[in-house]
């Protein structure tokens, strides 16, 4: 479902899988290096790549013949030494071409250093935050040098001991292409593309037959064909939405506008102003609570502050308004107003990581409290007109956003609210209309995420069926492509992990018996879903899906499906929560822990190679699907999921001391994963990615424990298999975006920063203090 306002889904469905030289140097106050120290560091870093090179060969002597080893090293002196130490560098290919920076010009490089600096520049490994300046004469800090060395190791990519991730995945990283219309390629997306080919075969085969009206096959075929029918869609243009846009335009008071929006919501499932929906109550997982939010910015926070992104957003808004028939003068002024309003909303909303903090997002209002925010209309009437009964309590996740939104609901802002509603409506359903809308989105993706090429109409239609008919499609998919053997194997693995986890908890030194009992109980109560649901949802059984030939349209079909979802939601009011439902379609290559159900879920889509194979060794399967499973289990005990008890209620089950101990460990993990380079010039955020990193660390610890029980465990195969499942290549633009919003660490960090905390890794690959992957024992981290 395209529920643009349900950001909360991100919170509660959550915790899905997806997205060193000497760390002593990673201290926050810069440590500057002398010329002699730089020489020592770069010679050590380069020893496996350019053996035999000596200090005298890399250090530039002064005219008097001295090396002046004690003097501080400047950036440019260090770069020249580095360049000489490594000698010839490989030409960047594939992923290294995408990671590198190639378009910089420095005008502060002295002539004597130009050649060596140029060589490093061509390798893509120099990046400076200041335009035109390398900072050539400034002193170089240890962490600056460390970063540049790591970029070279990633570029060389042939030494497991310096850059494990790059070396294991070298061939793939060098040759991997990003598919047209996308900004990245990963193990997950490759497998998804294979699944999509199968799904496309299913749909094309079904399309060759006539199916009884109302059957799931008929609905799949007609929905798919309506998406594919670009001729009819182009011919209709904005006709399907014209009357709704007009209705918004004709509203001449705030009350009338709100009523219009509610009517449109009841007809299309697409209201824009006041959003009500029932979700599982975070403090009582067996019942539903009404959720409310009002105006919501279209994009993440940094889209409104970064100039490049702002231009792309403005262009997108303008294009949509033009396509919906507005004249040029109106488009210009209105897009600015909409953007500025969204910017203001965005500035008052939570930061990305705050959405995962239940203490910040669980705010319960009485109806009266909510009413007091909206003095200019009858709030109760809007709830009943939307089709819900009046609740006693209403849940608000982002209070700052709601309070700011509420301030817009007055007569002075009538025109602005109308413009906002029209834009949001067309933004929500434009993808069902003519090609111009598809192109507007493609242009936006190219500008913001560096996407090249576009997806075919057929690919887009397959994606639409996956999004809108997941139950019908899923049922056919698992009949054809899911093996019961996989289900059995995974069940067995899960049972092993739970046992190991119990032992781990029992043996913990920092946790009291009281809290241990609750943690063990949480494991005992943990529910497991594997492959596909026991019963398929019947949401769309009474929904008509029609082809254009039968008088339907893609727009109508999408509206009917949205309405079916909303009607199903309304019917939940006052009912107990049905915990058998799945939050992900079965063909999705992903997995999740749902803290409200205290359950781990593994859709059929991920139970395939390279995550899992009947033919793979246990070590390989543990490095693949094993770490995925243990990762999800660990989410029950990370800084997000750990706030929910065994019944899935957000209630504290820790003693104060135990929680403090836990958070001390978490804090160390946060620092350990913070400020690391993702691609040249873009760094990781240890706070944003904390709970996912805890899950990765817990998963690896758990898998190694299970693997150690085998005879002659093949740790090399285990670690390599793990590095394979996380590999990815992406545009710099997407890397930048993810660094601000993705709770998962970037692949290189996810692998390299996790494995270094385990003895088995050092032993398996004979890593010593001289190697890039080495982290001193006292600096290693882990919570579980
Ligand atoms: Zn996760």
PDB file of N, CA and C in Angstrom, residues 406-441:
ATOM      1  N   UNK A 406      -1.056  21.554  13.104  1.00  0.00           N
ATOM      2  CA  UNK A 406      -2.343  22.054  13.599  1.00  0.00           C
ATOM      3  C   UNK A 406      -2.445  23.567  13.424  1.00  0.00           C
ATOM      4  N   UNK A 407      -1.287  24.235  13.523  1.00  0.00           N
ATOM      5  CA  UNK A 407      -1.303  25.701  13.394  1.00  0.00           C
ATOM      6  C   UNK A 407      -1.718  26.183  11.997  1.00  0.00           C
ATOM      7  N   UNK A 408      -1.628  25.296  11.029  1.00  0.00           N
ATOM      8  CA  UNK A 408      -2.018  25.698   9.667  1.00  0.00           C
ATOM      9  C   UNK A 408      -3.527  25.657   9.444  1.00  0.00           C
ATOM     10  N   UNK A 409      -4.241  25.001  10.362  1.00  0.00           N
ATOM     11  CA  UNK A 409      -5.670  24.794  10.115  1.00  0.00           C
ATOM     12  C   UNK A 409      -6.503  26.014  10.519  1.00  0.00           C
ATOM     13  N   UNK A 410      -6.397  27.072   9.715  1.00  0.00           N
ATOM     14  CA  UNK A 410      -7.250  28.245   9.917  1.00  0.00           C
ATOM     15  C   UNK A 410      -7.599  28.865   8.557  1.00  0.00           C
ATOM     16  N   UNK A 411      -8.541  29.805   8.570  1.00  0.00           N
ATOM     17  CA  UNK A 411      -9.042  30.373   7.305  1.00  0.00           C
ATOM     18  C   UNK A 411      -7.940  31.102   6.523  1.00  0.00           C
ATOM     19  N   UNK A 412      -7.002  31.737   7.247  1.00  0.00           N
ATOM     20  CA  UNK A 412      -5.942  32.478   6.543  1.00  0.00           C
ATOM     21  C   UNK A 412      -5.121  31.553   5.647  1.00  0.00           C
ATOM     22  N   UNK A 413      -4.997  30.315   6.056  1.00  0.00           N
ATOM     23  CA  UNK A 413      -4.171  29.379   5.279  1.00  0.00           C
ATOM     24  C   UNK A 413      -4.979  28.544   4.290  1.00  0.00           C
ATOM     25  N   UNK A 414      -6.231  28.923   4.084  1.00  0.00           N
ATOM     26  CA  UNK A 414      -7.093  28.106   3.227  1.00  0.00           C
ATOM     27  C   UNK A 414      -6.461  27.810   1.857  1.00  0.00           C
ATOM     28  N   UNK A 415      -5.988  28.865   1.187  1.00  0.00           N
ATOM     29  CA  UNK A 415      -5.434  28.661  -0.158  1.00  0.00           C
ATOM     30  C   UNK A 415      -4.201  27.759  -0.117  1.00  0.00           C
ATOM     31  N   UNK A 416      -3.374  27.966   0.886  1.00  0.00           N
ATOM     32  CA  UNK A 416      -2.165  27.148   1.026  1.00  0.00           C
ATOM     33  C   UNK A 416      -2.528  25.680   1.266  1.00  0.00           C
ATOM     34  N   UNK A 417      -3.489  25.440   2.137  1.00  0.00           N
ATOM     35  CA  UNK A 417      -3.908  24.062   2.415  1.00  0.00           C
ATOM     36  C   UNK A 417      -4.503  23.403   1.167  1.00  0.00           C
ATOM     37  N   UNK A 418      -5.213  24.188   0.384  1.00  0.00           N
ATOM     38  CA  UNK A 418      -5.787  23.649  -0.860  1.00  0.00           C
ATOM     39  C   UNK A 418      -4.655  23.228  -1.810  1.00  0.00           C
ATOM     40  N   UNK A 419      -3.667  24.107  -1.954  1.00  0.00           N
ATOM     41  CA  UNK A 419      -2.537  23.794  -2.837  1.00  0.00           C
ATOM     42  C   UNK A 419      -1.773  22.565  -2.339  1.00  0.00           C
ATOM     43  N   UNK A 420      -1.575  22.544  -1.031  1.00  0.00           N
ATOM     44  CA  UNK A 420      -0.869  21.393  -0.433  1.00  0.00           C
ATOM     45  C   UNK A 420      -1.646  20.097  -0.717  1.00  0.00           C
ATOM     46  N   UNK A 421      -2.961  20.128  -0.469  1.00  0.00           N
ATOM     47  CA  UNK A 421      -3.783  18.924  -0.652  1.00  0.00           C
ATOM     48  C   UNK A 421      -3.751  18.461  -2.100  1.00  0.00           C
ATOM     49  N   UNK A 422      -3.825  19.404  -3.024  1.00  0.00           N
ATOM     50  CA  UNK A 422      -3.808  19.022  -4.452  1.00  0.00           C
ATOM     51  C   UNK A 422      -2.468  18.390  -4.823  1.00  0.00           C
ATOM     52  N   UNK A 423      -1.390  19.028  -4.362  1.00  0.00           N
ATOM     53  CA  UNK A 423      -0.069  18.472  -4.675  1.00  0.00           C
ATOM     54  C   UNK A 423       0.093  17.075  -4.073  1.00  0.00           C
ATOM     55  N   UNK A 424      -0.283  16.914  -2.808  1.00  0.00           N
ATOM     56  CA  UNK A 424      -0.094  15.615  -2.155  1.00  0.00           C
ATOM     57  C   UNK A 424      -0.969  14.541  -2.816  1.00  0.00           C
ATOM     58  N   UNK A 425      -2.153  14.952  -3.239  1.00  0.00           N
ATOM     59  CA  UNK A 425      -3.044  13.985  -3.885  1.00  0.00           C
ATOM     60  C   UNK A 425      -2.429  13.495  -5.197  1.00  0.00           C
ATOM     61  N   UNK A 426      -1.951  14.444  -5.978  1.00  0.00           N
ATOM     62  CA  UNK A 426      -1.386  14.086  -7.282  1.00  0.00           C
ATOM     63  C   UNK A 426      -0.056  13.338  -7.094  1.00  0.00           C
ATOM     64  N   UNK A 427       0.657  13.676  -6.039  1.00  0.00           N
ATOM     65  CA  UNK A 427       1.909  12.972  -5.745  1.00  0.00           C
ATOM     66  C   UNK A 427       1.618  11.513  -5.362  1.00  0.00           C
ATOM     67  N   UNK A 428       0.510  11.315  -4.637  1.00  0.00           N
ATOM     68  CA  UNK A 428       0.182   9.957  -4.182  1.00  0.00           C
ATOM     69  C   UNK A 428      -0.318   9.076  -5.313  1.00  0.00           C
ATOM     70  N   UNK A 429      -0.995   9.661  -6.308  1.00  0.00           N
ATOM     71  CA  UNK A 429      -1.572   8.783  -7.331  1.00  0.00           C
ATOM     72  C   UNK A 429      -1.079   9.052  -8.746  1.00  0.00           C
ATOM     73  N   UNK A 430      -0.163  10.004  -8.908  1.00  0.00           N
ATOM     74  CA  UNK A 430       0.362  10.297 -10.241  1.00  0.00           C
ATOM     75  C   UNK A 430       0.926   9.068 -10.948  1.00  0.00           C
ATOM     76  N   UNK A 431       1.487   8.158 -10.179  1.00  0.00           N
ATOM     77  CA  UNK A 431       2.118   6.981 -10.807  1.00  0.00           C
ATOM     78  C   UNK A 431       1.105   6.102 -11.547  1.00  0.00           C
ATOM     79  N   UNK A 432      -0.194   6.320 -11.296  1.00  0.00           N
ATOM     80  CA  UNK A 432      -1.216   5.524 -12.001  1.00  0.00           C
ATOM     81  C   UNK A 432      -1.686   6.233 -13.269  1.00  0.00           C
ATOM     82  N   UNK A 433      -1.170   7.434 -13.513  1.00  0.00           N
ATOM     83  CA  UNK A 433      -1.690   8.235 -14.628  1.00  0.00           C
ATOM     84  C   UNK A 433      -0.765   8.163 -15.841  1.00  0.00           C
ATOM     85  N   UNK A 434      -0.589   9.275 -16.524  1.00  0.00           N
ATOM     86  CA  UNK A 434       0.138   9.255 -17.801  1.00  0.00           C
ATOM     87  C   UNK A 434       1.655   9.247 -17.603  1.00  0.00           C
ATOM     88  N   UNK A 435       2.359   9.074 -18.719  1.00  0.00           N
ATOM     89  CA  UNK A 435       3.810   8.913 -18.652  1.00  0.00           C
ATOM     90  C   UNK A 435       4.519  10.119 -18.049  1.00  0.00           C
ATOM     91  N   UNK A 436       3.976  11.298 -18.221  1.00  0.00           N
ATOM     92  CA  UNK A 436       4.600  12.499 -17.681  1.00  0.00           C
ATOM     93  C   UNK A 436       4.875  12.371 -16.184  1.00  0.00           C
ATOM     94  N   UNK A 437       3.965  11.743 -15.469  1.00  0.00           N
ATOM     95  CA  UNK A 437       4.142  11.591 -14.020  1.00  0.00           C
ATOM     96  C   UNK A 437       5.282  10.624 -13.701  1.00  0.00           C
ATOM     97  N   UNK A 438       5.359   9.574 -14.511  1.00  0.00           N
ATOM     98  CA  UNK A 438       6.459   8.609 -14.314  1.00  0.00           C
ATOM     99  C   UNK A 438       7.785   9.321 -14.564  1.00  0.00           C
ATOM    100  N   UNK A 439       7.808  10.149 -15.614  1.00  0.00           N
ATOM    101  CA  UNK A 439       9.053  10.840 -15.970  1.00  0.00           C
ATOM    102  C   UNK A 439       9.463  11.863 -14.899  1.00  0.00           C
ATOM    103  N   UNK A 440       8.473  12.496 -14.290  1.00  0.00           N
ATOM    104  CA  UNK A 440       8.792  13.469 -13.231  1.00  0.00           C
ATOM    105  C   UNK A 440       9.514  12.765 -12.081  1.00  0.00           C
ATOM    106  N   UNK A 441       9.058  11.575 -11.755  1.00  0.00           N
ATOM    107  CA  UNK A 441       9.690  10.832 -10.669  1.00  0.00           C
ATOM    108  C   UNK A 441      11.084  10.356 -11.081  1.00  0.00           C
TER     109      UNK A 441
END
